[in-house]
Amino acid sequence: MIEQREHWGSKAGFILAAAGSAIGLGNIWKFPYIAGENGGAAFIFIYLICIALIGLPVLIAEILLGRSTQRNPVGAFKKLSGKPFWVTVGSMGVLAGFIILSFYTVIAGWSIGYIIEALRGSFSQFSDPSIASTYFDERVSDVNWIVGYHTLFSILTMGVVYAGVNKGIEKGSKIMMPVLFFLLVILVIRGVTLPGAEKGLTFLWSPDWSKISGQSVLVALGHAFFTISLGMGAMMTYGSYLSKKDHIPSAAIQIVFLDTLIALLAGIAIFTAVFAMGQDPASGPGLIFVTLPVVFAKMPGGVVWAISFFLLLTLAALTSAISLLEVVVAYFVDERKWKRHKAVMVFGLITFIIGVPSALSFNIMSDVHFFGKTWFDNADYLASNILLPGGGLFISIFVGWVWGFDKVLIELKEGSESLFVKYPLVIKGWKIFLKYLSPVMILIVFLHSVGLLESAMLQFRTNWVNISLTLTAIYLLLKGSK
Ligand code: TRP
């Protein structure tokens, strides 16, 4: 017998689950350090514009695709178009889910590992960053440590998804998200009340426009996509468990608001503490696993703050990881008629296995390179630089141009009629952003991230024939796929 497709128990359940997907390592680990490296406030300003003008319209489009088809990404494109090209776009999303999950669980595993390290009192010896950095290197070079925590985090993720949409994802998010928020607020209060915290706030809020370049705009837009979980059908899949009575634009605004709020709060908690304890704010990806433990070691009651922080990071990562696994599971349940439990066990295990070489990329496989990169870097590059921007591009083209905009509006109107009556201009704006601004901006980010933008610019004069041929080919391809 085919299992009945589940639906969210409440709108709040959906919003918390979707915000849980959005809020993850991207907000707490990545956002603070890229903001730190790109000029603080100036970067944050550009990031907010990207979120509002491009992230939000594409998020609405993704949720809408899911809700109106009640399917996973592959099923959604099959139902609405059936053309092999678009079904492939959906499959790329499922593939991206696999790949991102396989390395996401490795980094999330470090977070669990650091809760244990904090409990064991390991941070007390961190009198300066070089000791913390050596300690971190030793942890990740320990195969048992890194694979062990990767295993533990994978099991937690599988456990939640195994329990189902209502009893697992929704219930889990309803518990984990408030705890996460509570821990973060406590850490923010701790941060801003430290003597010297104002230097951190000044760093975050006083814009250094000189650090803004074309490059930082691209970083901001790329991150806007990653942080709202766009481009691979995660939001589509969560949207497929919605019913027609829900107001999609209002849900999308709340999801984006929560995601942005948490990223900003994480920035405040981290930079006030980093400045108060006299550490380097621009220490890059090591900010959380190297600089912060030093900060905690210097702080009174540091162990408690350290445990709270890494618990917060673990919860944020877990609510994101379950959304990645759910995309893969939904595909096998909808399209291949598998039982949820079987799909979770089989594909949870497969993603775990694909993740092992990612974990080993930090130790015994660090010299094993494919295409000049470690396994981990390849997985990250393939997903973040190719599959996600590619997926985002085609999703906005599909909803903006291929689906038929009159049908799109009829679908969107379900549950949000008041918006159409009261603010018709908002709907017009959405249409313009989705049809023109998003695809063009995403294409620029995409070409940049695969390194084509720079070389195309360089060769533009001599190679304009090639470029116009390529653009014509893309146009014909899209036309043929309608
Ligand atoms: N948004 C999450 C973060 O900020 C990561 C994530 C979860 C994600 N699901 C996704 C990214 C789907 C892209 C696509 O950490």
XYZ file of C-alpha atoms and ligand atoms in Angstrom:
497
model
C 0.000 0.000 0.000
C 1.258 3.492 -0.812
C 1.705 5.620 2.284
C -0.518 8.689 2.542
C 1.445 11.881 1.855
C 1.878 13.815 5.100
C 1.135 17.511 5.657
C 2.409 20.009 8.202
C 0.270 20.078 11.327
C 0.256 23.881 11.404
C 1.603 26.903 9.572
C 3.935 27.583 12.502
C 5.244 24.021 12.122
C 6.096 24.674 8.476
C 7.721 28.024 9.216
C 9.860 26.582 12.002
C 10.908 23.602 9.887
C 11.740 25.797 6.885
C 13.537 28.337 9.084
C 15.353 25.346 10.589
C 16.495 24.332 7.129
C 17.621 27.867 6.360
C 19.366 28.488 9.676
C 22.470 26.345 9.800
C 26.236 26.328 9.547
C 25.755 29.050 6.919
C 24.404 31.497 9.493
C 26.543 30.762 12.499
C 29.835 29.561 11.047
C 30.036 31.170 7.629
C 28.137 34.464 7.758
C 30.123 36.042 10.631
C 33.487 35.282 9.074
C 32.605 36.381 5.530
C 31.082 39.573 6.961
C 34.305 40.029 8.960
C 36.447 39.562 5.878
C 34.362 41.787 3.612
C 34.070 44.991 5.572
C 31.402 44.307 8.210
C 28.429 46.662 7.887
C 28.954 47.483 4.208
C 28.846 43.798 3.315
C 25.826 43.198 5.540
C 23.983 45.988 3.734
C 24.606 44.416 0.324
C 23.722 40.986 1.662
C 20.362 42.299 2.929
C 19.595 43.737 -0.507
C 20.421 40.393 -2.158
C 18.196 38.552 0.308
C 15.258 40.905 -0.246
C 15.434 41.368 -4.008
C 16.583 37.927 -5.138
C 16.445 35.438 -2.257
C 12.865 36.169 -1.246
C 11.345 36.036 -4.781
C 13.102 32.736 -5.528
C 12.059 31.301 -2.148
C 8.419 32.091 -2.945
C 8.851 30.428 -6.349
C 10.328 27.273 -4.824
C 7.668 26.890 -2.140
C 4.994 27.478 -4.782
C 6.401 24.779 -7.074
C 6.300 22.326 -4.178
C 2.857 23.239 -2.918
C 1.114 23.153 -6.258
C 2.575 19.803 -7.328
C 2.722 18.155 -3.868
C 5.903 16.477 -5.040
C 9.689 16.289 -4.597
C 11.814 18.297 -7.107
C 11.879 15.565 -9.773
C 8.158 14.852 -9.458
C 7.347 18.570 -9.507
C 9.065 19.167 -12.856
C 7.657 15.901 -14.242
C 4.147 16.978 -13.361
C 4.422 20.515 -14.715
C 6.545 20.010 -17.796
C 7.573 16.396 -18.349
C 10.374 17.545 -20.685
C 13.574 15.577 -19.991
C 15.487 18.833 -19.605
C 13.394 19.991 -16.648
C 13.247 16.549 -15.061
C 17.051 16.620 -15.161
C 17.007 19.965 -13.341
C 14.971 18.257 -10.592
C 17.368 15.300 -10.491
C 20.305 17.670 -10.098
C 18.557 18.975 -6.983
C 18.262 15.504 -5.484
C 21.912 14.859 -6.349
C 22.910 18.165 -4.717
C 21.029 17.093 -1.574
C 23.121 13.923 -1.386
C 26.380 15.723 -1.957
C 25.809 18.641 0.433
C 24.591 16.311 3.169
C 27.666 14.088 2.799
C 30.091 16.873 3.776
C 27.707 18.938 5.936
C 27.560 16.074 8.456
C 31.369 16.118 8.689
C 31.555 19.780 9.775
C 28.449 19.403 11.959
C 30.211 16.435 13.580
C 33.039 18.767 14.692
C 30.425 20.789 16.484
C 29.298 17.765 18.533
C 32.955 16.932 19.083
C 33.548 20.423 20.462
C 30.650 20.074 22.925
C 32.464 17.038 24.310
C 35.846 18.839 24.274
C 34.284 21.737 26.190
C 32.806 19.304 28.741
C 36.193 17.676 29.174
C 37.710 21.080 29.904
C 40.074 20.933 26.916
C 39.698 24.654 26.196
C 41.172 25.747 29.532
C 44.711 25.308 28.159
C 44.043 27.684 25.211
C 46.037 30.714 26.258
C 46.535 31.824 22.659
C 45.223 31.050 19.166
C 48.268 29.029 18.107
C 47.586 26.453 20.844
C 43.902 26.334 19.862
C 44.846 25.994 16.233
C 47.240 23.087 16.893
C 44.587 21.445 19.038
C 42.025 21.789 16.252
C 44.473 20.339 13.689
C 45.132 17.388 15.978
C 41.409 16.693 16.390
C 40.630 16.704 12.681
C 43.680 14.617 11.854
C 42.425 11.927 14.195
C 40.524 9.514 11.931
C 38.516 8.024 14.787
C 37.505 11.417 16.114
C 36.365 12.850 12.794
C 34.680 9.708 11.422
C 33.154 8.981 14.820
C 31.382 12.325 15.075
C 30.411 12.188 11.392
C 28.742 8.845 12.196
C 27.009 10.213 15.264
C 25.637 13.254 13.451
C 24.483 11.116 10.495
C 22.581 8.832 12.869
C 20.856 11.820 14.506
C 19.816 13.164 11.100
C 18.470 9.783 10.003
C 16.611 9.398 13.293
C 14.627 12.607 12.814
C 13.753 11.952 9.162
C 12.887 8.314 9.968
C 10.203 9.521 12.379
C 8.415 11.303 9.520
C 7.357 14.784 8.479
C 5.053 15.433 11.460
C 6.542 13.355 14.219
C 10.151 13.901 13.193
C 10.865 17.061 11.210
C 8.011 19.239 12.475
C 8.128 18.137 16.083
C 11.929 18.209 16.149
C 12.012 21.747 14.706
C 9.393 22.932 17.172
C 11.657 21.829 20.019
C 15.076 22.630 18.570
C 14.382 26.077 17.096
C 13.204 27.740 20.339
C 16.147 26.199 22.234
C 18.493 27.513 19.554
C 16.970 30.975 19.788
C 17.140 30.969 23.577
C 20.817 29.927 23.603
C 21.674 32.581 21.046
C 19.923 35.354 22.970
C 21.828 34.358 26.123
C 25.108 34.405 24.186
C 24.273 37.831 22.725
C 23.558 39.191 26.222
C 26.814 37.692 27.474
C 28.664 39.196 24.492
C 27.347 42.758 24.702
C 27.856 42.965 28.473
C 31.553 42.073 28.281
C 33.884 45.015 28.888
C 35.161 46.121 25.479
C 32.144 44.745 23.591
C 31.493 48.111 21.947
C 34.556 47.603 19.728
C 32.864 44.525 18.293
C 29.636 46.412 17.692
C 31.487 49.265 16.019
C 33.189 46.744 13.767
C 29.821 45.239 12.788
C 27.863 48.457 12.316
C 30.289 50.984 10.879
C 30.554 50.370 7.178
C 33.945 50.195 5.517
C 32.836 50.851 1.938
C 36.393 50.586 0.659
C 36.258 46.815 1.205
C 33.274 46.429 -1.120
C 34.101 45.195 -4.607
C 32.362 43.244 -7.345
C 33.762 40.173 -5.624
C 32.017 40.902 -2.326
C 28.693 41.442 -4.093
C 29.094 37.993 -5.616
C 29.973 36.495 -2.237
C 26.881 38.164 -0.745
C 24.544 36.811 -3.404
C 26.054 33.322 -3.355
C 25.661 33.245 0.395
C 22.094 34.570 0.200
C 21.225 31.452 -1.814
C 23.003 29.010 0.455
C 21.639 30.453 3.654
C 17.987 30.306 2.566
C 18.510 26.716 1.292
C 17.655 27.695 -2.292
C 18.546 26.117 -5.590
C 18.064 22.416 -5.016
C 14.458 21.890 -4.058
C 14.765 21.687 -0.273
C 12.198 24.473 0.099
C 10.200 22.895 -2.729
C 10.024 19.632 -0.816
C 9.016 21.372 2.416
C 6.465 23.381 0.398
C 5.022 20.110 -0.916
C 3.759 19.318 2.589
C 1.752 22.581 2.663
C -1.925 22.840 1.895
C -3.531 25.381 -0.392
C -4.919 27.483 2.422
C -1.519 28.784 3.492
C -0.271 32.250 2.626
C 3.050 31.585 0.854
C 4.429 35.148 0.646
C 3.836 35.753 4.340
C 5.450 32.419 5.263
C 8.420 33.208 3.010
C 8.909 36.624 4.600
C 8.894 35.084 8.067
C 11.428 32.424 7.057
C 13.762 35.016 5.540
C 13.310 37.307 8.540
C 14.209 34.543 11.026
C 17.191 33.454 8.957
C 18.550 37.008 8.752
C 17.857 37.711 12.406
C 19.793 34.633 13.521
C 22.749 35.456 11.260
C 22.914 39.005 12.656
C 22.549 37.835 16.250
C 25.291 35.244 15.693
C 27.481 38.047 14.330
C 26.840 40.150 17.434
C 27.446 37.277 19.874
C 30.671 36.292 18.154
C 32.254 39.693 17.419
C 31.517 41.280 20.786
C 33.256 38.333 22.460
C 36.124 38.239 19.964
C 36.881 41.976 20.379
C 36.382 41.976 24.134
C 38.940 39.185 24.453
C 41.350 40.900 22.074
C 41.262 38.306 19.272
C 41.534 38.673 15.502
C 38.103 39.229 13.867
C 39.312 38.379 10.368
C 40.525 34.887 11.139
C 38.366 33.323 8.408
C 36.841 29.837 8.562
C 38.772 29.114 11.791
C 36.849 31.850 13.623
C 34.532 29.372 15.317
C 36.743 26.376 15.990
C 39.957 28.243 16.802
C 39.303 31.856 17.818
C 36.109 31.265 19.798
C 37.520 28.512 22.045
C 40.313 30.955 22.996
C 37.652 33.540 23.781
C 35.786 31.023 25.947
C 38.992 30.055 27.761
C 39.519 33.686 28.772
C 35.937 34.259 29.870
C 34.651 33.640 33.385
C 32.389 30.585 33.287
C 33.754 29.884 29.812
C 32.911 26.179 29.859
C 29.189 26.873 30.130
C 29.326 29.420 27.271
C 31.336 27.044 25.153
C 28.890 24.186 25.677
C 25.937 26.485 24.903
C 27.579 27.749 21.755
C 28.458 24.356 20.280
C 25.060 22.961 21.261
C 23.495 25.883 19.399
C 25.634 25.163 16.358
C 24.771 21.444 16.477
C 21.020 22.109 16.658
C 21.209 24.607 13.795
C 23.111 22.104 11.665
C 20.736 19.257 12.530
C 17.578 21.108 11.428
C 19.362 21.877 8.131
C 20.697 18.370 7.585
C 17.235 16.834 7.959
C 15.941 19.051 5.133
C 18.722 17.804 2.867
C 17.974 14.144 3.624
C 14.235 14.768 3.253
C 14.693 15.847 -0.395
C 16.321 12.525 -1.237
C 13.810 10.533 0.806
C 10.800 12.352 -0.702
C 12.089 11.500 -4.171
C 12.290 7.775 -3.418
C 8.945 7.761 -1.616
C 7.044 9.708 -4.329
C 8.674 8.524 -7.518
C 9.918 5.050 -6.671
C 7.170 4.165 -4.195
C 9.616 3.196 -1.483
C 8.612 3.120 2.163
C 9.976 6.142 4.079
C 11.822 3.937 6.567
C 13.605 1.995 3.869
C 14.534 5.184 1.971
C 15.953 6.774 5.139
C 18.039 3.714 6.034
C 19.379 3.126 2.525
C 20.132 6.730 1.558
C 21.172 7.837 5.006
C 23.751 5.060 4.863
C 24.853 5.899 1.317
C 25.332 9.621 2.087
C 27.201 8.627 5.237
C 29.543 6.454 3.156
C 30.090 9.188 0.539
C 30.888 11.492 3.458
C 33.679 9.293 4.837
C 36.228 10.361 2.181
C 35.231 13.967 2.994
C 36.140 13.335 6.632
C 39.370 11.641 5.540
C 40.231 14.679 3.379
C 41.391 16.338 6.602
C 43.835 13.559 7.436
C 44.894 10.402 5.598
C 43.390 11.493 2.279
C 44.595 15.096 2.415
C 47.098 14.389 -0.352
C 44.697 12.448 -2.535
C 43.565 14.944 -5.128
C 40.957 14.639 -7.862
C 40.908 17.535 -10.354
C 43.478 19.249 -8.127
C 41.303 19.226 -4.993
C 40.568 16.959 -2.049
C 37.357 14.938 -1.995
C 35.827 17.382 0.490
C 36.714 20.440 -1.599
C 35.361 18.783 -4.742
C 32.061 17.949 -3.064
C 31.741 21.492 -1.726
C 32.689 23.044 -5.054
C 30.376 20.847 -7.105
C 27.395 21.559 -4.861
C 27.929 25.195 -3.844
C 29.404 26.559 -7.064
C 27.727 24.483 -9.755
C 24.612 22.586 -8.689
C 23.066 25.268 -6.418
C 23.485 28.342 -8.641
C 22.545 26.220 -11.678
C 19.445 24.957 -9.867
C 18.505 28.467 -8.714
C 18.873 29.796 -12.244
C 16.662 27.134 -13.795
C 14.050 27.275 -11.024
C 13.569 31.016 -11.531
C 13.520 30.604 -15.322
C 10.963 27.818 -14.990
C 8.582 29.750 -12.774
C 9.201 33.078 -14.542
C 9.017 31.893 -18.138
C 8.116 28.259 -18.710
C 5.327 27.313 -16.318
C 3.033 30.071 -17.677
C 2.732 33.147 -15.515
C -1.069 33.205 -15.449
C -1.015 29.697 -13.930
C 1.686 30.777 -11.492
C -0.499 33.644 -10.296
C -3.559 31.439 -9.874
C -1.505 29.075 -7.715
C 0.026 31.889 -5.689
C -3.373 33.469 -5.079
C -4.560 30.385 -3.169
C -4.289 31.409 0.461
C -3.003 34.906 -0.265
C -5.890 36.629 -2.022
C -5.755 39.589 0.348
C -2.260 40.395 -0.912
C -3.478 40.530 -4.522
C -6.310 42.845 -3.553
C -4.391 45.131 -1.220
C -0.928 45.220 -2.755
C -1.114 44.414 -6.483
C 2.171 46.277 -6.909
C 3.964 43.756 -4.702
C 2.883 40.979 -7.045
C 4.066 42.975 -10.074
C 7.407 43.546 -8.360
C 7.764 39.852 -7.639
C 7.103 39.048 -11.300
C 9.744 41.472 -12.522
C 12.365 40.347 -10.005
C 11.748 36.692 -10.765
C 11.681 37.033 -14.541
C 14.551 39.438 -15.058
C 16.640 40.340 -12.046
C 17.088 36.885 -10.491
C 18.128 34.949 -13.607
C 20.592 37.626 -14.698
C 22.147 38.025 -11.249
C 22.333 34.273 -10.680
C 23.908 33.766 -14.100
C 26.598 36.305 -13.224
C 27.318 34.555 -9.912
C 27.356 31.201 -11.663
C 29.784 32.277 -14.367
C 31.938 33.875 -11.723
C 31.987 30.834 -9.474
C 33.045 28.501 -12.250
C 35.685 31.070 -13.208
C 34.157 31.837 -16.598
C 33.241 35.428 -15.919
C 36.798 36.661 -15.640
C 38.061 34.740 -18.631
C 35.010 35.735 -20.661
C 35.668 39.389 -19.834
C 39.312 39.052 -20.789
C 38.601 37.376 -24.061
C 35.490 39.324 -24.792
C 36.966 41.338 -27.623
C 38.435 38.422 -29.488
C 35.860 35.887 -28.536
C 32.610 37.697 -28.926
C 31.594 35.283 -31.669
C 31.891 32.340 -29.286
C 29.979 34.123 -26.589
C 27.118 35.108 -28.827
C 26.981 31.549 -30.171
C 26.820 30.202 -26.608
C 24.064 32.619 -25.651
C 22.109 31.684 -28.790
C 22.529 28.015 -27.918
C 21.224 28.609 -24.373
C 18.272 30.536 -25.805
C 17.415 27.767 -28.274
C 17.788 25.113 -25.599
C 15.372 26.928 -23.319
C 12.963 27.603 -26.155
C 13.018 23.948 -27.157
C 12.372 22.849 -23.605
C 9.177 24.863 -23.207
N 20.793 26.780 4.676
C 21.646 25.919 5.421
C 22.734 26.739 6.093
O 22.680 27.938 6.099
C 22.263 24.839 4.598
C 21.278 24.102 3.763
C 20.318 23.265 4.177
C 21.143 24.195 2.377
N 19.599 22.820 3.114
C 20.074 23.364 2.014
C 21.813 24.902 1.421
C 19.672 23.276 0.696
C 21.414 24.819 0.101
C 20.347 24.010 -0.253
O 23.640 26.198 6.643
